[in-house]
Tab-separated table of C-alpha atoms in Angstrom:
chain	number	residue	atom	x	y	z
A	231	MET	CA	-39.502	27.927	56.850
A	232	THR	CA	-36.706	30.263	56.329
A	233	PRO	CA	-33.261	28.469	56.026
A	234	ARG	CA	-31.062	28.769	59.034
A	235	PRO	CA	-27.950	30.799	58.421
A	236	ALA	CA	-24.621	29.096	58.385
A	237	PRO	CA	-22.081	30.031	61.122
A	238	ALA	CA	-20.195	33.141	60.048
A	239	GLY	CA	-17.393	32.355	57.545
A	240	ALA	CA	-18.718	28.868	57.091
A	241	PRO	CA	-19.115	27.826	53.377
A	242	LEU	CA	-22.584	26.496	52.409
A	243	SER	CA	-22.770	22.796	51.379
A	244	LEU	CA	-24.109	21.646	48.109
A	245	ASP	CA	-27.103	20.296	49.946
A	246	GLU	CA	-27.885	23.492	51.733
A	247	ILE	CA	-27.283	25.583	48.445
A	248	THR	CA	-29.970	23.300	46.896
A	249	ARG	CA	-32.442	23.751	49.691
A	250	LEU	CA	-31.796	27.654	49.638
A	251	GLU	CA	-32.637	27.880	45.800
A	252	THR	CA	-35.674	25.807	46.316
A	253	TRP	CA	-36.947	27.985	49.179
A	254	LEU	CA	-36.130	31.209	47.394
A	255	ARG	CA	-38.076	29.993	44.315
A	256	GLU	CA	-41.007	29.108	46.368
A	257	GLN	CA	-41.057	32.417	48.033
A	258	VAL	CA	-40.926	34.222	44.774
A	259	GLN	CA	-43.826	32.060	43.439
A	260	ALA	CA	-45.973	32.645	46.681
A	261	ASN	CA	-45.495	36.482	46.769
A	262	GLN	CA	-45.775	37.751	43.205
A	263	ASP	CA	-48.881	39.690	42.440
A	264	PRO	CA	-51.161	37.757	40.198
A	265	LYS	CA	-52.338	41.104	38.598
A	266	THR	CA	-48.910	41.479	37.101
A	267	GLY	CA	-48.997	40.490	33.480
A	268	PRO	CA	-46.578	38.003	31.811
A	269	GLY	CA	-43.215	39.414	30.527
A	270	PHE	CA	-40.213	41.079	31.860
A	271	ALA	CA	-42.318	43.471	34.100
A	272	ARG	CA	-43.255	40.243	36.067
A	273	GLU	CA	-39.701	39.221	36.269
A	274	LEU	CA	-38.435	42.567	37.600
A	275	GLY	CA	-40.930	42.408	40.256
A	276	ALA	CA	-39.821	38.638	41.023
A	277	ARG	CA	-36.188	40.005	41.432
A	278	ASP	CA	-37.325	42.414	44.032
A	279	ILE	CA	-39.135	39.594	45.886
A	280	LEU	CA	-36.189	37.373	45.654
A	281	ALA	CA	-33.918	40.117	47.185
A	282	GLN	CA	-36.449	40.481	50.004
A	283	ALA	CA	-36.445	36.890	50.763
A	284	TYR	CA	-32.661	36.498	50.567
A	285	SER	CA	-32.459	39.236	53.351
A	286	GLN	CA	-34.496	37.051	55.686
A	287	THR	CA	-31.908	34.404	55.686
A	288	ARG	CA	-29.033	36.651	57.247
A	289	LEU	CA	-26.589	34.951	55.066
A	290	THR	CA	-23.561	36.905	54.059
A	291	LEU	CA	-22.641	35.383	50.571
A	292	SER	CA	-20.248	37.349	48.370
A	293	ASP	CA	-21.749	39.666	45.763
A	294	THR	CA	-20.472	37.008	43.020
A	295	ARG	CA	-22.060	34.147	44.782
A	296	ARG	CA	-25.285	35.891	45.690
A	297	GLU	CA	-25.810	36.968	42.007
A	298	GLU	CA	-24.955	33.353	40.783
A	299	LEU	CA	-27.645	32.216	43.278
A	300	PHE	CA	-30.210	34.768	42.048
A	301	GLY	CA	-29.363	33.918	38.435
A	302	ARG	CA	-30.224	30.199	38.927
A	303	VAL	CA	-33.301	30.857	40.793
A	304	MET	CA	-34.555	33.296	37.935
A	305	MET	CA	-33.468	30.993	35.251
A	306	SER	CA	-35.382	28.147	36.792
A	307	LEU	CA	-38.471	30.491	36.914
A	308	PHE	CA	-38.402	32.362	33.698
A	309	GLY	CA	-35.969	30.497	31.259
A	310	LEU	CA	-35.015	32.640	28.381
A	311	GLY	CA	-38.286	34.572	28.147
A	312	PRO	CA	-39.140	35.173	24.370
A	313	LEU	CA	-35.972	33.102	23.408
A	314	GLN	CA	-37.076	29.979	25.237
A	315	PRO	CA	-39.009	28.332	22.353
A	316	LEU	CA	-36.141	28.934	20.115
A	317	MET	CA	-33.955	27.096	22.562
A	318	GLU	CA	-36.331	24.318	22.823
A	319	ASP	CA	-36.469	24.107	18.859
A	320	SER	CA	-34.185	21.329	17.779
A	321	GLY	CA	-34.017	22.848	14.283
A	322	VAL	CA	-32.453	26.059	15.438
A	323	ASN	CA	-28.570	25.969	15.777
A	324	GLU	CA	-27.790	29.503	16.633
A	325	ILE	CA	-29.804	32.521	18.074
A	326	LEU	CA	-28.750	36.165	17.199
A	327	VAL	CA	-30.395	39.075	18.807
A	328	ASN	CA	-29.459	42.370	17.289
A	329	SER	CA	-32.014	44.665	18.662
A	330	PRO	CA	-35.360	44.442	20.473
A	331	GLY	CA	-37.070	43.990	17.100
A	332	THR	CA	-34.307	41.997	15.276
A	333	VAL	CA	-33.924	38.388	15.983
A	334	PHE	CA	-32.376	35.724	13.664
A	335	VAL	CA	-31.701	31.960	13.917
A	336	GLU	CA	-29.655	29.782	11.979
A	337	ARG	CA	-31.306	26.625	10.449
A	338	LYS	CA	-29.368	24.125	8.247
A	339	GLY	CA	-26.591	26.707	7.554
A	340	ARG	CA	-28.980	29.413	6.775
A	341	LEU	CA	-29.859	32.728	8.674
A	342	GLU	CA	-33.455	33.757	8.915
A	343	MET	CA	-35.293	36.542	10.693
A	344	VAL	CA	-37.935	35.207	13.297
A	345	PRO	CA	-41.063	36.997	14.639
A	346	VAL	CA	-39.722	37.342	18.134
A	347	ALA	CA	-39.173	40.643	19.807
A	348	PHE	CA	-38.289	42.259	23.238
A	349	GLU	CA	-40.315	45.034	24.359
A	350	ARG	CA	-37.233	47.432	25.030
A	351	ALA	CA	-33.598	47.195	24.928
A	352	GLU	CA	-33.417	47.062	28.665
A	353	TYR	CA	-35.082	43.826	28.614
A	354	ILE	CA	-32.349	42.300	26.351
A	355	GLN	CA	-30.010	43.444	29.241
A	356	VAL	CA	-32.104	41.860	31.877
A	357	LEU	CA	-31.943	38.507	29.893
A	358	ILE	CA	-28.149	38.959	29.446
A	359	ASP	CA	-27.793	39.573	33.157
A	360	ARG	CA	-29.977	36.434	33.898
A	361	LEU	CA	-27.845	34.166	31.701
A	362	LEU	CA	-24.496	35.518	33.055
A	363	TYR	CA	-25.366	35.769	36.672
A	364	SER	CA	-26.428	32.036	36.545
A	365	ILE	CA	-22.564	31.164	35.692
A	366	GLY	CA	-21.219	33.896	37.973
A	367	LEU	CA	-20.220	36.547	35.328
A	368	HIS	CA	-21.732	39.775	34.415
A	369	ALA	CA	-21.650	42.273	31.611
A	370	ASP	CA	-21.556	46.128	32.165
A	371	ALA	CA	-19.889	49.221	31.078
A	372	SER	CA	-16.476	48.094	32.832
A	373	ASN	CA	-16.750	44.488	31.200
A	374	PRO	CA	-18.835	44.980	27.892
A	375	LEU	CA	-17.702	41.842	26.083
A	376	VAL	CA	-18.325	38.452	27.441
A	377	GLU	CA	-17.943	34.970	25.850
A	378	ALA	CA	-18.728	32.178	28.046
A	379	ARG	CA	-20.488	28.530	28.193
A	380	LEU	CA	-23.847	27.967	29.921
A	381	ALA	CA	-24.749	25.430	32.192
A	382	ASP	CA	-26.404	23.403	29.309
A	383	GLY	CA	-23.094	23.682	27.264
A	384	SER	CA	-24.423	26.363	24.833
A	385	HIS	CA	-22.194	28.945	23.869
A	386	VAL	CA	-22.976	32.712	24.585
A	387	ASN	CA	-21.362	35.777	23.346
A	388	VAL	CA	-22.469	39.236	24.825
A	389	ALA	CA	-21.816	42.782	23.899
A	390	VAL	CA	-23.369	45.690	25.835
A	391	PRO	CA	-22.593	49.517	25.767
A	392	PRO	CA	-20.262	51.212	25.298
A	393	ALA	CA	-18.940	48.297	23.147
A	394	ALA	CA	-22.272	47.691	21.597
A	395	VAL	CA	-23.112	51.189	19.996
A	396	ASP	CA	-26.879	50.388	19.288
A	397	GLY	CA	-27.576	48.634	22.555
A	398	PRO	CA	-27.073	45.162	23.962
A	399	SER	CA	-26.726	42.156	21.692
A	400	LEU	CA	-26.560	38.483	22.197
A	401	VAL	CA	-25.417	35.536	20.459
A	402	ILE	CA	-26.316	31.805	21.620
A	403	ARG	CA	-24.823	28.827	19.953
A	404	LYS	CA	-26.642	25.724	21.121
A	405	LEU	CA	-24.515	22.629	21.873
A	406	SER	CA	-25.562	19.820	19.862
A	407	ARG	CA	-25.825	16.698	22.202
A	408	GLU	CA	-25.297	14.476	19.135
A	409	ARG	CA	-21.927	12.826	18.991
A	410	LEU	CA	-21.241	12.641	15.272
A	411	THR	CA	-19.119	9.963	13.570
A	412	VAL	CA	-17.579	10.062	10.085
A	413	GLU	CA	-20.678	7.778	9.134
A	414	ASN	CA	-23.131	10.450	10.438
A	415	LEU	CA	-21.217	12.953	8.024
A	416	VAL	CA	-21.572	10.652	5.118
A	417	ALA	CA	-25.472	10.478	5.970
A	418	LEU	CA	-25.452	14.203	6.066
A	419	GLY	CA	-23.855	14.496	2.548
A	420	THR	CA	-20.703	16.286	4.126
A	421	LEU	CA	-18.544	13.363	3.251
A	422	THR	CA	-18.648	10.435	0.803
A	423	GLN	CA	-18.036	6.800	1.860
A	424	ASN	CA	-14.835	6.668	0.037
A	425	MET	CA	-13.674	9.823	1.814
A	426	ALA	CA	-14.796	8.568	5.126
A	427	GLU	CA	-12.586	5.376	4.749
A	428	PHE	CA	-9.719	7.570	3.478
A	429	LEU	CA	-9.978	9.834	6.498
A	430	ARG	CA	-10.223	7.096	8.939
A	431	ALA	CA	-7.175	5.493	7.354
A	432	CYS	CA	-5.305	8.760	8.015
A	433	VAL	CA	-6.335	8.887	11.735
A	434	THR	CA	-5.339	5.148	12.080
A	435	ALA	CA	-1.971	5.675	10.417
A	436	ARG	CA	-1.467	8.576	13.139
A	437	LEU	CA	-1.087	11.489	10.898
A	438	ASN	CA	-1.143	14.817	12.169
A	439	ILE	CA	-4.081	16.614	10.777
A	440	LEU	CA	-4.938	20.162	10.480
A	441	VAL	CA	-8.755	20.894	9.961
A	442	ALA	CA	-9.434	24.297	8.246
A	443	GLY	CA	-12.641	26.067	7.392
A	444	GLY	CA	-14.457	29.430	7.461
A	445	PRO	CA	-16.867	30.527	10.275
A	446	GLY	CA	-19.708	28.239	10.640
A	447	SER	CA	-18.222	25.684	8.262
A	448	GLY	CA	-18.345	22.518	10.525
A	449	LYS	CA	-14.663	22.351	11.549
A	450	THR	CA	-15.375	21.243	15.249
A	451	THR	CA	-17.782	18.643	13.976
A	452	LEU	CA	-15.499	17.166	11.491
A	453	LEU	CA	-12.731	17.370	14.254
A	454	SER	CA	-14.888	15.516	16.643
A	455	ALA	CA	-15.698	12.849	14.082
A	456	LEU	CA	-12.151	12.467	13.110
A	457	ALA	CA	-10.958	12.024	16.749
A	458	ALA	CA	-13.647	9.284	17.268
A	459	CYS	CA	-11.807	7.258	14.532
A	460	ALA	CA	-8.958	6.739	16.906
A	461	HIS	CA	-8.408	3.198	18.297
A	462	SER	CA	-10.610	2.717	21.456
A	463	SER	CA	-7.256	2.118	23.597
A	464	ASP	CA	-5.772	5.420	22.451
A	465	ARG	CA	-5.977	8.110	25.316
A	466	ILE	CA	-7.261	11.167	23.899
A	467	LEU	CA	-6.494	14.644	25.298
A	468	ALA	CA	-8.997	17.243	23.984
A	469	ILE	CA	-8.112	20.834	24.633
A	470	GLU	CA	-10.247	23.947	24.044
A	471	GLU	CA	-10.680	27.538	24.912
A	472	THR	CA	-14.353	26.700	25.565
A	473	SER	CA	-15.518	23.260	25.558
A	474	GLU	CA	-17.569	22.510	22.243
A	475	MET	CA	-16.194	19.164	20.728
A	476	GLN	CA	-18.426	16.318	21.058
A	477	ILE	CA	-16.096	13.239	20.763
A	478	SER	CA	-17.427	9.608	20.969
A	479	HIS	CA	-14.575	7.782	22.440
A	480	PRO	CA	-14.088	5.501	25.610
A	481	HIS	CA	-10.772	7.058	26.752
A	482	LEU	CA	-11.259	10.864	26.668
A	483	LEU	CA	-10.023	13.348	28.862
A	484	ARG	CA	-11.133	17.132	28.194
A	485	LEU	CA	-9.419	20.247	29.415
A	486	GLU	CA	-10.882	23.746	29.070
A	487	GLY	CA	-9.231	27.324	29.205
A	488	ARG	CA	-10.444	30.225	31.331
A	489	LEU	CA	-10.429	33.834	30.568
A	490	PRO	CA	-8.860	36.281	33.236
A	491	ASN	CA	-11.233	37.673	36.003
A	492	ALA	CA	-12.051	41.351	36.220
A	493	GLU	CA	-8.477	41.988	37.981
A	494	GLY	CA	-6.701	40.331	34.963
A	495	ARG	CA	-5.719	37.105	37.094
A	496	GLY	CA	-6.725	33.415	36.816
A	497	ALA	CA	-6.518	32.763	33.101
A	498	ILE	CA	-5.800	29.561	31.880
A	499	THR	CA	-4.435	29.548	28.138
A	500	ILE	CA	-4.188	26.999	25.606
A	501	SER	CA	-0.440	26.940	26.138
A	502	ASP	CA	-1.024	26.143	29.772
A	503	LEU	CA	-3.111	23.362	28.911
A	504	ILE	CA	-0.944	21.686	26.308
A	505	ARG	CA	2.131	22.032	28.414
A	506	ASN	CA	0.417	20.360	31.317
A	507	GLY	CA	-1.502	17.732	29.120
A	508	LEU	CA	1.759	16.602	27.805
A	509	ARG	CA	2.366	15.138	31.339
A	510	MET	CA	-0.870	13.253	31.497
A	511	HIS	CA	0.451	10.472	29.104
A	512	PRO	CA	-1.864	11.402	26.112
A	513	ASP	CA	-1.677	9.016	22.877
A	514	ARG	CA	-3.336	11.782	21.044
A	515	ILE	CA	-3.867	15.514	21.484
A	516	VAL	CA	-7.011	17.174	19.928
A	517	VAL	CA	-7.196	20.993	19.977
A	518	GLY	CA	-10.063	22.884	18.987
A	519	GLU	CA	-9.944	26.028	17.062
A	520	LEU	CA	-6.315	27.748	17.510
A	521	ARG	CA	-6.467	31.182	17.872
A	522	GLY	CA	-3.315	32.361	19.895
A	523	PRO	CA	0.336	31.454	20.797
A	524	GLY	CA	-0.612	28.086	21.961
A	525	ALA	CA	0.086	27.046	18.192
A	526	ILE	CA	3.793	27.005	19.058
A	527	ASP	CA	3.506	24.478	21.836
A	528	LEU	CA	1.329	22.179	19.810
A	529	LEU	CA	3.960	22.380	16.901
A	530	GLU	CA	6.655	21.569	19.359
A	531	ALA	CA	4.541	18.574	20.673
A	532	MET	CA	3.951	17.164	17.351
A	533	ASN	CA	7.764	17.528	16.507
A	534	THR	CA	8.880	15.724	19.606
A	535	GLY	CA	7.145	12.264	19.035
A	536	HIS	CA	3.373	13.126	19.532
A	537	GLU	CA	1.905	11.642	16.523
A	538	GLY	CA	-1.958	11.378	15.530
A	539	CYS	CA	-2.638	15.097	16.676
A	540	LEU	CA	-5.693	16.717	15.318
A	541	PHE	CA	-6.405	20.484	15.402
A	542	ALA	CA	-8.509	23.011	13.787
A	543	LEU	CA	-7.997	26.836	12.746
A	544	GLN	CA	-9.979	29.271	10.756
A	545	ALA	CA	-8.769	29.660	7.124
A	546	ASN	CA	-10.410	29.496	3.825
A	547	THR	CA	-7.918	27.437	1.927
A	548	PRO	CA	-5.067	25.084	2.852
A	549	ARG	CA	-2.501	27.829	1.984
A	550	GLU	CA	-4.019	30.289	4.263
A	551	ALA	CA	-4.114	27.834	6.882
A	552	THR	CA	-0.424	27.275	7.214
A	553	ALA	CA	0.154	31.074	6.780
A	554	ARG	CA	-2.128	31.572	9.921
A	555	LEU	CA	-0.582	28.737	11.746
A	556	GLU	CA	2.787	30.609	11.102
A	557	THR	CA	1.171	33.914	12.376
A	558	LEU	CA	-0.096	32.391	15.586
A	559	CYS	CA	3.426	30.900	16.339
A	560	GLN	CA	4.909	34.353	15.795
A	561	MET	CA	2.364	35.667	18.485
A	562	ALA	CA	4.208	33.615	21.188
A	563	GLY	CA	7.096	35.958	21.021
A	564	GLY	CA	10.778	35.202	20.758
A	565	ALA	CA	13.042	35.797	17.902
A	566	ILE	CA	12.072	32.460	16.064
A	567	ALA	CA	12.835	33.147	12.108
A	568	ALA	CA	10.035	32.524	9.847
A	569	ARG	CA	11.828	30.010	7.922
A	570	VAL	CA	12.402	27.994	11.172
A	571	ILE	CA	8.570	28.197	11.906
A	572	ARG	CA	7.788	27.138	8.256
A	573	GLU	CA	10.252	24.049	8.824
A	574	GLN	CA	8.588	22.915	12.043
A	575	ILE	CA	5.097	23.323	10.204
A	576	THR	CA	6.256	20.872	7.470
A	577	THR	CA	7.828	18.388	9.764
A	578	ALA	CA	4.969	18.290	12.138
A	579	VAL	CA	1.728	18.525	9.964
A	580	ASP	CA	1.063	15.898	7.402
A	581	MET	CA	-2.058	17.353	5.666
A	582	VAL	CA	-4.825	19.908	5.844
A	583	VAL	CA	-8.407	18.887	5.526
A	584	GLN	CA	-10.544	21.672	4.279
A	585	ILE	CA	-14.197	22.121	4.984
A	586	ALA	CA	-16.518	24.809	3.668
A	587	ARG	CA	-20.081	26.042	3.913
A	588	LEU	CA	-21.290	26.400	0.432
A	589	ARG	CA	-23.691	29.069	-0.970
A	590	ASP	CA	-26.764	26.936	-0.436
A	591	GLY	CA	-25.782	26.568	3.265
A	592	THR	CA	-24.609	22.845	3.248
A	593	ARG	CA	-21.195	21.802	4.600
A	594	LYS	CA	-18.892	19.956	2.465
A	595	LEU	CA	-15.316	18.527	2.465
A	596	SER	CA	-13.761	20.875	-0.175
A	597	GLY	CA	-10.207	19.483	-0.364
A	598	ILE	CA	-7.303	17.387	1.035
A	599	THR	CA	-3.893	18.891	0.616
A	600	GLU	CA	-0.663	17.375	1.751
A	601	ILE	CA	2.043	19.562	3.417
A	602	ALA	CA	4.896	18.142	1.277
A	603	GLY	CA	8.008	19.999	2.552
A	604	MET	CA	9.721	23.064	1.687
A	605	GLU	CA	10.985	24.574	-1.697
A	606	GLY	CA	13.152	27.571	-0.666
A	607	ASP	CA	11.438	29.483	1.881
A	608	ALA	CA	8.202	28.403	1.015
A	609	ILE	CA	5.800	25.525	2.063
A	610	VAL	CA	4.942	23.218	-0.703
A	611	HIS	CA	1.182	22.387	-0.675
A	612	ALA	CA	0.189	19.348	-2.817
A	613	ASP	CA	-3.423	18.931	-3.388
A	614	VAL	CA	-4.630	15.435	-3.188
A	615	PHE	CA	-8.277	15.909	-3.676
A	616	ARG	CA	-10.200	19.064	-4.705
A	617	PHE	CA	-13.830	19.750	-5.008
A	618	ILE	CA	-15.073	20.921	-8.314
A	619	GLU	CA	-18.499	22.626	-8.223
A	620	GLU	CA	-20.824	21.698	-10.958
A	621	GLY	CA	-23.744	24.128	-10.294
A	622	LEU	CA	-27.081	23.721	-8.527
A	623	ASN	CA	-29.728	20.948	-8.919
A	624	PRO	CA	-33.468	21.557	-9.034
A	625	GLN	CA	-33.830	21.659	-5.404
A	626	GLY	CA	-31.194	24.615	-5.360
A	627	LYS	CA	-28.440	22.354	-3.663
A	628	VAL	CA	-24.957	22.659	-4.943
A	629	THR	CA	-23.613	19.651	-6.825
A	630	GLY	CA	-20.047	18.504	-7.608
A	631	GLN	CA	-17.102	16.252	-7.181
A	632	LEU	CA	-14.250	15.840	-5.019
A	633	ARG	CA	-11.848	14.789	-7.470
A	634	PRO	CA	-8.359	13.202	-7.178
A	635	THR	CA	-5.591	15.320	-8.690
A	636	GLY	CA	-3.430	12.485	-9.415
A	637	GLN	CA	-0.933	13.577	-6.735
A	638	ARG	CA	0.358	10.531	-4.806
A	639	PRO	CA	0.980	11.630	-1.223
A	640	PHE	CA	4.278	11.158	0.461
A	641	PHE	CA	2.327	9.485	3.335
A	642	ALA	CA	0.677	6.773	1.238
A	643	ALA	CA	3.135	4.059	2.578
A	644	ARG	CA	1.750	4.920	6.043
A	645	LEU	CA	-1.778	4.282	4.884
A	646	GLU	CA	-0.780	1.084	3.333
A	647	SER	CA	0.853	0.126	6.465
A	648	VAL	CA	-2.651	-0.092	8.318
A	649	GLY	CA	-4.231	-1.974	5.490
A	650	TYR	CA	-5.723	0.988	3.226
A	651	ARG	CA	-5.018	0.622	-0.353
A	652	LEU	CA	-4.831	4.177	-1.600
A	653	PRO	CA	-5.404	3.203	-5.402
A	654	VAL	CA	-8.886	2.443	-4.733
A	655	VAL	CA	-9.598	6.212	-4.251
A	656	LEU	CA	-6.796	7.744	-6.146
A	657	GLY	CA	-6.194	7.418	-9.915
A	658	SER	CA	-5.052	9.964	-12.403
A	659	GLN	CA	-6.571	13.410	-12.515
A	660	GLY	CA	-10.133	13.299	-14.039
A	661	ASP	CA	-10.431	9.576	-13.034
A	662	THR	CA	-13.983	8.362	-13.059
A	663	ILE	CA	-13.282	7.109	-9.644
A	664	SER	CA	-14.013	10.699	-8.393
A	665	VAL	CA	-16.416	10.962	-5.531
A	666	ARG	CA	-19.673	12.861	-6.326
A	667	MET	CA	-21.224	15.023	-3.501
A	668	ARG	CA	-24.812	15.213	-3.551
């Protein structure tokens, strides 16, 4: 039975949309030619049937809402085509489509090519359209670069011509449903038990912590695990450009940014979220990877009494991290002198926790550095722990130790005030109390 059209101008209810999707899906299934083989040819035929069935409803949805509706129906019928088995493989973290015959996946930190192929480049575009239409977006010559979050939480990055010189490409980063704690990271070998206890004490003592690392190093995972160490009564405000953190905490509020639409309007920036979030009575602010001028708003928050903040940015060393933070603050505009920004960094940020993806693909904590003030116009970085690589074991895994440098941090008294005995971990340089990373 064809769904009855709603009165002109009347929005469809959620129940009406659900019934319409079900009816359209049934029409496609009932009218497809059984002689049409599997693959994208069958899907293109289904798209035509879908359009014809929709025309029978006499509905007048906007182009955007209609394409979103069609995308959800096609997704429910065809999934992700040749990529669907990879999406269902729990061992695959990321899928990278470079060309019709070149598809890679990431497993355990390593990229490997897989025997998955598209018949033609046009079929990659068909899949991209299906993915994006299902969330109300599109990619074409006028909007060739799209980054978005899918309904299941996975992240998708798309490039199509003319930006993509060799044809459409696609990257899907699957969202892990596992909410990792520092104990989970110990089990994975990312941290040692001593380090887990040290970091938990730092969070309990309400230090402001910057998590730094390169691409794919595990910054977001570590940030989520540290946030989960906060007291259960703390109200945590989690802010991200695109929601990715998986924080296990009973008092959590999540805010997400939004890119501008095709007309350049409707953007929600990290700055907007931080400024508004400060009015939401947070005990702690946790910001996913900083990439823009929202950095200055976060620094101001930390310098005006908001303790226990956690945030991440992309940098390969603690010194690069503070330099990048300074650059991001300058992007906010205004005539703020470099020295003033550095002073704000030193008064706001207590320490940098560095994480790295090693050459064997594993992710390890590679250092902890205190931001120890200013010397002249320069920020003083005092390494508290430093990872010393020793080589490869017979299984090809990197071995080494996260050794204390002998530097007693200025925040030691704050740790002791929450019951953490710093000497248990820190001794003199080269102390046998060093923590071995397996």
